Coordinates of C-alpha atoms and ligand atoms in Angstrom, one line a residue:
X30 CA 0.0 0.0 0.0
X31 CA 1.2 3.7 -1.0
X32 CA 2.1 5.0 2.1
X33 CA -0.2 8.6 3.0
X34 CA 2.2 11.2 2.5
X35 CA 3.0 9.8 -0.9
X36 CA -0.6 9.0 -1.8
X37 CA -2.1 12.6 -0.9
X38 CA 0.8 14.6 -2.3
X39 CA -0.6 17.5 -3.8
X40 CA -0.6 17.5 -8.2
X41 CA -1.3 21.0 -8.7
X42 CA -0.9 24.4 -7.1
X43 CA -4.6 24.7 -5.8
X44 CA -4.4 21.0 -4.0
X45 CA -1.1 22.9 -1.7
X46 CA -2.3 23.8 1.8
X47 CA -1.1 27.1 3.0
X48 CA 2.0 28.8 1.3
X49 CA 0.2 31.2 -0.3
X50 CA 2.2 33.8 -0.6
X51 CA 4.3 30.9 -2.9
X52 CA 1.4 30.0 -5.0
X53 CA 0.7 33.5 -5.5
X54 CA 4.1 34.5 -7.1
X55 CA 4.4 31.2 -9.0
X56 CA 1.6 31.2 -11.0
X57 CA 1.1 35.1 -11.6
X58 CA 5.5 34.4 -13.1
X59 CA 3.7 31.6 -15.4
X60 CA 1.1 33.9 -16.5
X61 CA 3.1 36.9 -17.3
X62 CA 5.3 33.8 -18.8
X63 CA 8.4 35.8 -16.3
X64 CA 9.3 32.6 -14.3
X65 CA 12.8 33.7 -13.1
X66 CA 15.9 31.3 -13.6
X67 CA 16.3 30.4 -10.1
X68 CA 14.5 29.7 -7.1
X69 CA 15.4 28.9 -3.6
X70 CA 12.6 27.5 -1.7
X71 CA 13.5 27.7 1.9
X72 CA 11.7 26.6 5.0
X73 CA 10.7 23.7 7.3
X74 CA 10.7 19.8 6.6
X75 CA 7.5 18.6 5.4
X76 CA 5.8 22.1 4.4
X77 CA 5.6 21.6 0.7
X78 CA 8.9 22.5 -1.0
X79 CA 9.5 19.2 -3.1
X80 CA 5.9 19.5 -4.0
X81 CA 6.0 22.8 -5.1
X82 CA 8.7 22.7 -7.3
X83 CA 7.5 19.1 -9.0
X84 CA 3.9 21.4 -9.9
X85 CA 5.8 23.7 -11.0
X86 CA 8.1 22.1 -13.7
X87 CA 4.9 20.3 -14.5
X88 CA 2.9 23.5 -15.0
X89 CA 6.5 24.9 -17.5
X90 CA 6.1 21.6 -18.9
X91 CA 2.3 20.6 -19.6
X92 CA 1.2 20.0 -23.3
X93 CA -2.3 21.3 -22.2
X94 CA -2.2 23.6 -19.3
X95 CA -5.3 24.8 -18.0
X96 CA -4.6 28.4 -16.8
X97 CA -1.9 28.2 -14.6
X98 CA -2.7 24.6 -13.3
X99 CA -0.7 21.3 -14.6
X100 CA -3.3 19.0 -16.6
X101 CA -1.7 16.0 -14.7
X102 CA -3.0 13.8 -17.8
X103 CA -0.7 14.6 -20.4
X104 CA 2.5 12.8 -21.0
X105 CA 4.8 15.1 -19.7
X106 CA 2.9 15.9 -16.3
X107 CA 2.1 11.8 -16.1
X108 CA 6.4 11.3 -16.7
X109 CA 7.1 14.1 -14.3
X110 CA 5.0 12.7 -11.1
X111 CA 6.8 9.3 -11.7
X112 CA 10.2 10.7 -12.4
X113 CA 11.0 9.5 -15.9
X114 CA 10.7 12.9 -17.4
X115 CA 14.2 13.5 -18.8
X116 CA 13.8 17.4 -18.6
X117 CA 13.3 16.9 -15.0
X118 CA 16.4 16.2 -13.1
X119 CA 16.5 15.8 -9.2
X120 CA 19.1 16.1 -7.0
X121 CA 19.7 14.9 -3.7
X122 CA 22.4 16.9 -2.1
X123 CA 22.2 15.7 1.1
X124 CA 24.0 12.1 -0.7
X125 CA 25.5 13.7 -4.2
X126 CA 27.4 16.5 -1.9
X127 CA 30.1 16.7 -4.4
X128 CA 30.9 18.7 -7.9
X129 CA 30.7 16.0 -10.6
X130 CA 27.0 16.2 -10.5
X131 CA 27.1 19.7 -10.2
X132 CA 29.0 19.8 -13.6
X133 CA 27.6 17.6 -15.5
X134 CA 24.2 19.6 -14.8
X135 CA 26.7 22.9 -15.8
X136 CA 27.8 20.7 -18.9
X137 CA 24.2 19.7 -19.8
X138 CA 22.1 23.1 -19.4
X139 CA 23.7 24.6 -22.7
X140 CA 21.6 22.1 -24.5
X141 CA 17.6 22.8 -25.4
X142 CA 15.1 20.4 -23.6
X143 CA 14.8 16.9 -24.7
X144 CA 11.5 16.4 -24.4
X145 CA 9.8 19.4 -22.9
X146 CA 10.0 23.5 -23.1
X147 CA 11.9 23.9 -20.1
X148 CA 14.6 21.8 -18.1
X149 CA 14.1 21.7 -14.4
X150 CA 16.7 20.9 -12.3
X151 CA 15.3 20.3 -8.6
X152 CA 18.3 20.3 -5.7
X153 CA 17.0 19.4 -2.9
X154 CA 19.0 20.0 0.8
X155 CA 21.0 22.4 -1.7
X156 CA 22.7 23.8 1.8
X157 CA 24.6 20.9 1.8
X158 CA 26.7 21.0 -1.4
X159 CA 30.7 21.4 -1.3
X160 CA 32.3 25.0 -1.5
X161 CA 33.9 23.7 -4.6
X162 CA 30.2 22.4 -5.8
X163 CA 28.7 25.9 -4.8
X164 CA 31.4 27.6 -6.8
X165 CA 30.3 25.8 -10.0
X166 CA 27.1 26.4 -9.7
X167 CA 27.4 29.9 -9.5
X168 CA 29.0 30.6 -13.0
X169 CA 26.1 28.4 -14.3
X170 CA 23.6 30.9 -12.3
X171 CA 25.4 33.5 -13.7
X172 CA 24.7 33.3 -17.5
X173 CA 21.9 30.6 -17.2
X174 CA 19.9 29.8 -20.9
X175 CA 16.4 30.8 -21.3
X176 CA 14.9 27.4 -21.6
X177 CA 16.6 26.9 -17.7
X178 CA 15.1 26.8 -13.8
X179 CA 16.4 26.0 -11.2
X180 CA 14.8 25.2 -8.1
X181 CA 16.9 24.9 -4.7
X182 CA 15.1 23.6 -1.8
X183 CA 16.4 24.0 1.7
X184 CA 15.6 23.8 5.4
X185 CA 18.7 25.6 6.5
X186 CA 18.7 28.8 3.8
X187 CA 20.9 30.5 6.7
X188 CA 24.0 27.5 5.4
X189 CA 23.3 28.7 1.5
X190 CA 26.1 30.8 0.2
X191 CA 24.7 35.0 0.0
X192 CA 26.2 34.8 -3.7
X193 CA 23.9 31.8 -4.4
X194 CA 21.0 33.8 -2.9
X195 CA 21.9 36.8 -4.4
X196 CA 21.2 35.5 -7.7
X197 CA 18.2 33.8 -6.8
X198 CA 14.4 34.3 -6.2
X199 CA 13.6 33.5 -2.3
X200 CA 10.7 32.0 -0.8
X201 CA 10.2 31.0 2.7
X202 CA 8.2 28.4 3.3
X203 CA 6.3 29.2 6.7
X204 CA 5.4 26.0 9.3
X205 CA 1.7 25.0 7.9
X206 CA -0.4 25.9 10.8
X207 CA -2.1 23.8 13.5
X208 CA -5.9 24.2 12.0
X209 CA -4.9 24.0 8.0
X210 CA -3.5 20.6 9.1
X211 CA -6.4 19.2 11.4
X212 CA -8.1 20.1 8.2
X213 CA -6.1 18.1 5.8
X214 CA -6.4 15.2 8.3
X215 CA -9.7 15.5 8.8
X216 CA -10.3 15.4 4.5
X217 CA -7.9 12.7 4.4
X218 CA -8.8 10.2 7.3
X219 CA -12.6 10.8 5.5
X220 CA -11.5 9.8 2.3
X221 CA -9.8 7.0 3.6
X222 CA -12.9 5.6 6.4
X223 CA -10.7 6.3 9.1
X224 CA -12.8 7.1 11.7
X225 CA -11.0 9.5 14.1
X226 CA -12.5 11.8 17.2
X227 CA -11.6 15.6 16.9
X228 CA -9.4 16.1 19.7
X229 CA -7.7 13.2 18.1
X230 CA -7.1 14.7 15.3
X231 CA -6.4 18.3 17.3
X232 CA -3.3 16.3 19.1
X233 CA -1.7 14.8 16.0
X234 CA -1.9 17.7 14.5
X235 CA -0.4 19.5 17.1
X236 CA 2.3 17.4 17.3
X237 CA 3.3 17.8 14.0
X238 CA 4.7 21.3 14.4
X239 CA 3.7 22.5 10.8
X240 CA 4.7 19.7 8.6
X241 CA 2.6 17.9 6.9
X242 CA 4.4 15.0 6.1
X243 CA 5.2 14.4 9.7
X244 CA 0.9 14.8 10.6
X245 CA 0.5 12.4 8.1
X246 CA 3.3 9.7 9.1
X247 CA 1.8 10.0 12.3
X248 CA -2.3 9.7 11.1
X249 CA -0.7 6.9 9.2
X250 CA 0.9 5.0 12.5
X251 CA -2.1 5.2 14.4
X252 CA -4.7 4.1 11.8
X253 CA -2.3 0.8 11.7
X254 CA -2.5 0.4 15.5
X255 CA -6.1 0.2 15.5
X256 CA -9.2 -0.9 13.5
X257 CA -12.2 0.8 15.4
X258 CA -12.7 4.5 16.6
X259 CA -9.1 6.4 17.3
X260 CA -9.7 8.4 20.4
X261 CA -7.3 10.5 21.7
X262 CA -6.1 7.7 24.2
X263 CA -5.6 5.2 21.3
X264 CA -3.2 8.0 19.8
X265 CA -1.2 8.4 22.6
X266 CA -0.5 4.8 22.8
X267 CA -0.2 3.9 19.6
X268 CA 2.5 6.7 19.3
X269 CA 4.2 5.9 22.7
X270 CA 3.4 8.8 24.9
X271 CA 2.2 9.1 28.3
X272 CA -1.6 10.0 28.8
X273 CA -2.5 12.8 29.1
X274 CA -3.8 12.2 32.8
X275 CA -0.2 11.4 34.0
X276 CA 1.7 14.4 32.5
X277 CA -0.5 16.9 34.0
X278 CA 0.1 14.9 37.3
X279 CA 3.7 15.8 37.1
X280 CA 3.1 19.2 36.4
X281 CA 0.8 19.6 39.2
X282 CA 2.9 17.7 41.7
X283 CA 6.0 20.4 40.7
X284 CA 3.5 23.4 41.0
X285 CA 2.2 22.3 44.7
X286 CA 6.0 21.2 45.6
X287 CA 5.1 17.8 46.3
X288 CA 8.1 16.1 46.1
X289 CA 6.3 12.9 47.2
X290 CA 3.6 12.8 44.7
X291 CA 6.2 13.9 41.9
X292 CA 8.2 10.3 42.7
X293 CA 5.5 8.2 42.7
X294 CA 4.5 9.4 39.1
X295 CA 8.3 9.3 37.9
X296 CA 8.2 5.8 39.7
X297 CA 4.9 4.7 37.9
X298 CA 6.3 6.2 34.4
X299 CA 9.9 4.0 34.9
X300 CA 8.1 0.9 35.9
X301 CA 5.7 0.9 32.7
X302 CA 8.6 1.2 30.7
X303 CA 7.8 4.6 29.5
X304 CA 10.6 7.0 28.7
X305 CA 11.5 10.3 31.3
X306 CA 12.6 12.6 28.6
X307 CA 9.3 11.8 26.8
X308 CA 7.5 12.7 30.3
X309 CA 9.1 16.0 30.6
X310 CA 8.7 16.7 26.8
X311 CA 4.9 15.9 27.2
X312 CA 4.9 18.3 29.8
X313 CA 6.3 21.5 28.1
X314 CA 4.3 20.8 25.6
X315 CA 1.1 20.4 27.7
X316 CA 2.0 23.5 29.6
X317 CA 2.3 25.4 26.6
X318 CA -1.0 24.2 24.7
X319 CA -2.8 25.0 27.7
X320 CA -1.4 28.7 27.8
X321 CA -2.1 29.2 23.9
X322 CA -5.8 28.3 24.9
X323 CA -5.9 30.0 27.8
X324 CA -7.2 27.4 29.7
X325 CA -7.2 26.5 33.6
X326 CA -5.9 23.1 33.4
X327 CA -3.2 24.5 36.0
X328 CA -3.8 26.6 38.9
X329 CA -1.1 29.0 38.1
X330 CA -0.1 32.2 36.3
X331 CA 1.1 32.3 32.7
X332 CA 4.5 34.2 33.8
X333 CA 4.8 30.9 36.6
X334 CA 4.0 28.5 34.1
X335 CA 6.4 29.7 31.4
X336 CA 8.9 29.8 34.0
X337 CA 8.4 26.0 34.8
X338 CA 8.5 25.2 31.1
X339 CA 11.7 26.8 31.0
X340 CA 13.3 24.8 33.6
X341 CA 11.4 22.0 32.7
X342 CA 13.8 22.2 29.2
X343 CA 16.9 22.8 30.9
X344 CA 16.5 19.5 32.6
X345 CA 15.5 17.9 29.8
X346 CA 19.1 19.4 28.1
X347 CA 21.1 18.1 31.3
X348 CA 19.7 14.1 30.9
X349 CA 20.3 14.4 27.4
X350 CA 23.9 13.8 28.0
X351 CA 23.6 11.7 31.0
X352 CA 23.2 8.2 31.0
X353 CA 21.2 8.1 34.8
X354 CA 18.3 9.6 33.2
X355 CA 16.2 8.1 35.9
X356 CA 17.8 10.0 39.2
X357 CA 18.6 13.1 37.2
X358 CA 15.2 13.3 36.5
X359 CA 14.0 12.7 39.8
X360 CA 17.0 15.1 41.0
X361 CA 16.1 17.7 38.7
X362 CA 12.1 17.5 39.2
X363 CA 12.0 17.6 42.7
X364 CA 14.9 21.0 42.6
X365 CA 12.3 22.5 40.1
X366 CA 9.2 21.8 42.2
X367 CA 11.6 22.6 45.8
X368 CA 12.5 26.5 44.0
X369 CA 9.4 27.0 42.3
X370 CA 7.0 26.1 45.7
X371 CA 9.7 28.8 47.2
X372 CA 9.0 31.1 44.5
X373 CA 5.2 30.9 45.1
X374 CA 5.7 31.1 48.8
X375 CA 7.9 34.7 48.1
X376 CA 5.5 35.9 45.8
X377 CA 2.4 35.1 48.0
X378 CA 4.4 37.5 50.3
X379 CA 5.0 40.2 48.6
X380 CA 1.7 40.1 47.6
X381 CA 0.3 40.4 51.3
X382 CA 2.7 42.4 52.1
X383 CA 2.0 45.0 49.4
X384 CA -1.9 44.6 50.0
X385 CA -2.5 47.0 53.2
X386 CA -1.4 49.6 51.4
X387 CA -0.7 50.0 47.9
X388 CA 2.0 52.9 48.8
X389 CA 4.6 51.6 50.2
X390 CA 7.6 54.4 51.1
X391 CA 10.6 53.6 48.9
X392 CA 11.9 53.1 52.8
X393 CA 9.7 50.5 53.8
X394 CA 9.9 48.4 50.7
X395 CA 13.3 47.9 51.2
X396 CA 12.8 46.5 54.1
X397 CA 11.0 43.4 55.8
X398 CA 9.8 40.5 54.4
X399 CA 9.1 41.9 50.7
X400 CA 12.6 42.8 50.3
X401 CA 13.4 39.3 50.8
X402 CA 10.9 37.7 48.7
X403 CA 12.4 39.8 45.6
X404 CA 15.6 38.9 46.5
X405 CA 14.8 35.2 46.4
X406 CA 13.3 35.8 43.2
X407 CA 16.2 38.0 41.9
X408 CA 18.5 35.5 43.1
X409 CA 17.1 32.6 41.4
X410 CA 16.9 34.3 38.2
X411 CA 20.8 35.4 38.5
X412 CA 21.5 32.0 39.4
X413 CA 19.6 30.8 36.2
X414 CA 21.6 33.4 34.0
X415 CA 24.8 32.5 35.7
X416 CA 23.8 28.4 34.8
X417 CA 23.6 28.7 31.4
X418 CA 27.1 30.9 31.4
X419 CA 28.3 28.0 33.2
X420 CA 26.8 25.1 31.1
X421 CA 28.9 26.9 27.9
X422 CA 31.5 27.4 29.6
X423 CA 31.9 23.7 30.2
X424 CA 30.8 22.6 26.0
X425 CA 33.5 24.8 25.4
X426 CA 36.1 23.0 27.5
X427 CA 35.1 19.8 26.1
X428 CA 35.4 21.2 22.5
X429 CA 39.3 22.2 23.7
X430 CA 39.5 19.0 25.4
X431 CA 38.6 17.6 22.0
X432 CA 41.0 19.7 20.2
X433 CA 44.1 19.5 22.4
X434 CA 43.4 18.3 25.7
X435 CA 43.9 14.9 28.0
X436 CA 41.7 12.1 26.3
X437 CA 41.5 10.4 29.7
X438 CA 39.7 13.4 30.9
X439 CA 37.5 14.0 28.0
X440 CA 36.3 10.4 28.4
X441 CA 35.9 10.6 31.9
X442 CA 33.8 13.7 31.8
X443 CA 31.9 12.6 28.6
X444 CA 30.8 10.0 30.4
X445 CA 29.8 11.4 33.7
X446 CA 27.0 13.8 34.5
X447 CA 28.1 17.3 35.0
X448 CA 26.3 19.7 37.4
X449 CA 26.7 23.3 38.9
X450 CA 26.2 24.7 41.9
X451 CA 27.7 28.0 43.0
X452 CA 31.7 27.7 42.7
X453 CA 31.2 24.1 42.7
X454 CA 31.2 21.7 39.7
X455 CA 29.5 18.3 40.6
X456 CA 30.7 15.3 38.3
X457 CA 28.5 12.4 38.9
X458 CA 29.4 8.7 37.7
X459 CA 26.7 6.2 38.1
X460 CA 27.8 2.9 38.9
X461 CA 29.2 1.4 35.9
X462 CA 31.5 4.1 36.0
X463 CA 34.1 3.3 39.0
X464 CA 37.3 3.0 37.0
X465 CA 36.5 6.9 35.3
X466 CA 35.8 7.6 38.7
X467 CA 38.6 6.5 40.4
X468 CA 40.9 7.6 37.6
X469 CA 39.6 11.1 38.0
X470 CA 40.1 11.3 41.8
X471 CA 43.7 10.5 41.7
X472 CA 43.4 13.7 38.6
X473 CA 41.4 16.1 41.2
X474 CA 43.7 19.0 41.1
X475 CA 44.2 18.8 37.6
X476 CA 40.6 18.8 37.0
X477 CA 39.9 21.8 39.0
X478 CA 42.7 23.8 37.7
X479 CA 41.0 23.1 34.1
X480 CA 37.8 24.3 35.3
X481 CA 39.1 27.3 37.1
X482 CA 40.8 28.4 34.9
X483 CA 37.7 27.8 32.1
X484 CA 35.4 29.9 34.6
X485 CA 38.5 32.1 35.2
X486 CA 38.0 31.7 39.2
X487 CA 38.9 29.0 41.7
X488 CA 36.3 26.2 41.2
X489 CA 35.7 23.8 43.6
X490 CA 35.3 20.0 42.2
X491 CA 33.3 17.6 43.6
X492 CA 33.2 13.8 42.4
X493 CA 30.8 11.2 43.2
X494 CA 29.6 7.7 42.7
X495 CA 26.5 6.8 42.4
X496 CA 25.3 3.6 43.3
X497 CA 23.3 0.8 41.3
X498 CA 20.0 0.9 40.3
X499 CA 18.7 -1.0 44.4
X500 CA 19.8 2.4 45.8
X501 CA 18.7 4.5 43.7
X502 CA 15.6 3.9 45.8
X503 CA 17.4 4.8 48.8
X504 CA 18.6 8.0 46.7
X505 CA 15.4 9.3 46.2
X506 CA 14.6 8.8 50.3
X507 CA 17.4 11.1 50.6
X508 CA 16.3 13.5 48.7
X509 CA 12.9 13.3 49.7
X510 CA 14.6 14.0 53.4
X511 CA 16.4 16.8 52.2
X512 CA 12.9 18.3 50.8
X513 CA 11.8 17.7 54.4
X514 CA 8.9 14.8 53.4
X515 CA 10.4 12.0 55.2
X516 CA 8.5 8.4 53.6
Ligands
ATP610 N1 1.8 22.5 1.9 C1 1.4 21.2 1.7 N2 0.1 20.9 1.3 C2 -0.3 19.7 1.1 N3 0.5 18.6 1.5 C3 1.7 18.8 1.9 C4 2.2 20.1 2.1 N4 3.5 20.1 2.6 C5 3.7 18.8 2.7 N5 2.7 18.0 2.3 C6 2.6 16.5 2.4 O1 3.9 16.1 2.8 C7 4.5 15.3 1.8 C8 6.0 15.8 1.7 O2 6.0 17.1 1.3 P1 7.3 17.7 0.5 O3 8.1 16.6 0.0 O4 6.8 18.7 -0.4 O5 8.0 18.4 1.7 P2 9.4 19.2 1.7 O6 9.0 20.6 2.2 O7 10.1 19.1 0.4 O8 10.1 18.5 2.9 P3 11.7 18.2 3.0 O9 12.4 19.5 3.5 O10 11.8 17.2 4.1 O11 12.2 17.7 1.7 C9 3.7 15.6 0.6 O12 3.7 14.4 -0.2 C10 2.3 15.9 1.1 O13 1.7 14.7 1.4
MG611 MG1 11.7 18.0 -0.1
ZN612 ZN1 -0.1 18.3 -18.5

């Protein structure tokens, strides 16, 4: 069976959802019968780019055009959808980076179409050709023959050369959005009797970001995982998430600083085999749909919620690179919900405090209780600033490691997890890890040196073992103490 995204690619310029600003330009160039010599079509994955330029060597092409639309019946739009149509070349240079394509295309354009009126050559990921590729290209841009287009397609137009966009028409393809897509679906999953309930359909398309392709890949999973009505549960399992129910349990147990309750969903999460990072991705992403809808799912304020979001992704960029996942992610959770119940507790204060009366003397507000709740607040926002210094501070000595420095050491702290706190850097090795570990404590000065000297003031390093997966339990007791909710 075709797969969907194949099937429901659209034939001609009035089938392509969204981009109009693209359509617009194209077929107003075909009526004036102005089509320049060279496009780039720039933008996300998925949006319509390949799609785009395939109409539009069929539309230069067709035997019988209607207006500006391809006929799709004669033999040049029929060779050009299947690929056989030898005025239509296309190029891959995500696999053909290098500059013998490239000149036999600069060898072939000086000759008149084979077949059609106008050769077509379609490079697609065009970002990734050699310097020595892009360079001969450009004399071919430079004095191209009428009977010539070339279309570039790219999702990184920021990697494209400026003297290959100079001489090029540039359109940016924008991220399809969320409704234009539910729509599509919604056509699609009818033509096809699937039968699928709105807020199903809502959450793929959603998750989709503005590609198309990738809605449809994901329609196309979930309508294999299950023959009777897709709900918005069945698309959560079928694509591997956590329900919806769980994730917001999470978030809620951060919001209230429940430490306890936060464990016990990580816990039930781990031991049905589901993934942390997914959890925490879920959760942004829950947070943030709820916010664009304005909805009261969570009992706090936009600024607090964006604020957990944001924290919520820096954990998420610290297990990336970890290989405990599991206690980072119980680590990191519990600090978010321990700061952020602190936060609400400060700015519950200042709020009482500022209630009696509204004008407070410049005198008093410095002063007292309120002073202190901003400076908690100040302080954990200077701390977050001075984090993210730190965290690129620390890429960039692995890049010089990388380039120059002790292997032994890069190892060591590629493989351990990395943490900061104040003047003091935390290297964590889980229990797999003694030898590293060892290794690294007989290296302690020398580590320290590197990092002071990195974050150009005298760092303290601290190195620790964790233990095996048994104590991890005992781990999060600790912590759990630490938070003051002794189990
Ligand atoms: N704007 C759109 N309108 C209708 N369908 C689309 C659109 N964009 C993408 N699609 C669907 O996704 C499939 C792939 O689209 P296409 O190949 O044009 O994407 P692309 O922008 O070239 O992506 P990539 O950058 O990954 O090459 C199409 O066959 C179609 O099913
Ligand atoms: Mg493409
Ligand atoms: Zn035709």
């Amino acid at each position: 069976m075709e797969v969907l995204y194949r099937k429901y690619r659209p034939r001609k310029f009035s089938e392509v959802v969204d981009q109009d600003h693209v359509k617009r330009a194209l077929t107003g160039a075909i009526q004036r019968g102005s089509v320049a010599h060279g496009y780039i079509f720039a933008g996300p994955r998925g949006t319509g780019k390949t799609t785009m330029a395939r109409i539009l060597a069929k539309a230069l092409n067709c035997e019988n055009r209607e207006g500006v639309e391809p006929c799709n019946k004669c033999r040049s739009c029929r060779e050009i959808d299947e690929g056989t149509f030898m005025d239509v070349v296309e190029l891959d240079a995500a696999s053909n980076r290098g500059i013998d394509e490239i000149r036999r295309i600069r060898d072939a354009v000086g000759y008149r179409p084979m077949e059609g009126k106008y050769k077509v050559y379609i490079v697609d990921e065009v970002h990734m050709l050699t310097k020595e590729a892009f360079n001969a290209l450009l004399k071919t841009l430079e004095e191209p023959p009428s009977h010539v287009v070339f279309v570039f397609a790219t999702t990184n137009l920021e990697k494209v050369p400026p003297t290959i966009i100079s001489r090029c028409q540039v359109f940016e393809f924008r991220n399809i959005p969320d409704e234009l897509i539910e729509q599509r679906l919604a056509e699609i999953s009818k033509n096809e009797g699937i039968s699928i309930t709105p807020d199903a359909l809502r959450f793929i398309a959603k998750r989709a970001s503005g590609g198309l392709r990738d809605a449809l890949t994901m329609l196309e999973q979930v309508w294999k995982f299950s023959d009777s009505e897709i709900d918005l549960e069945t698309v959560q399992r079928a694509l591997g998430l956590i329900p919806v129910q769980v994730v917001r349990d999470y978030v809620n147990a951060i919001l209230a600083g429940d430490v306890r309750r936060l464990f016990t969903v990580l816990d039930e999460v781990y031991y049905s085999g589901k993934d942390c990072e997914v959890l925490i991705q879920e959760a942004v992403e829950d947070i943030l749909d709820c916010l664009e809808r304005d909805s009261n799912v969570y009992p706090s304020t936009p600024p607090t919620l964006v604020q957990v979001s944001r924290q919520l992704l820096n954990l998420l960029r610290e297990m990336r690179f970890s290989e405990e996942k599991r206690i980072i992610c119980k680590v990191g959770s519990a600090y978010i919900a321990s700061r952020f119940a602190q936060t609400v507790e400060s700015q519950q204060k200042t709020k009482e405090n500022s209630q009696p009366s509204a004008q407070v003397s410049q005198e008093e507000a410095k002063t007292g209780d309120k002073k202190e709740a901003v400076n908690v607040v100040q302080s954990i926002e200077e701390k977050k600033i001075d984090r993210a210094e730190q965290e690129k501070k620390y890429r960039e000595l692995l890049e010089e490691l990388k380039e120059k420095g002790d292997l032994s050491i890069l190892v060591a702290l590629s493989l351990s997890s990395v943490s900061f706190e104040d003047s003091k850097v935390i290297v964590s090795f889980d229990s797999s890890k003694g030898m590293h570990y060892e290794l690294m404590k007989r290296r302690l000065a020398e580590l320290e040196d590197l990092f002071s000297k990195k974050f150009g003031k005298r760092v303290e390093v601290e190195l620790r073992l964790l233990g095996k997966e048994e104590t991890l339990e005992r781990v999060s007791q600790k912590i759990l103490k630490l938070f003051g909710q002794e189990g």
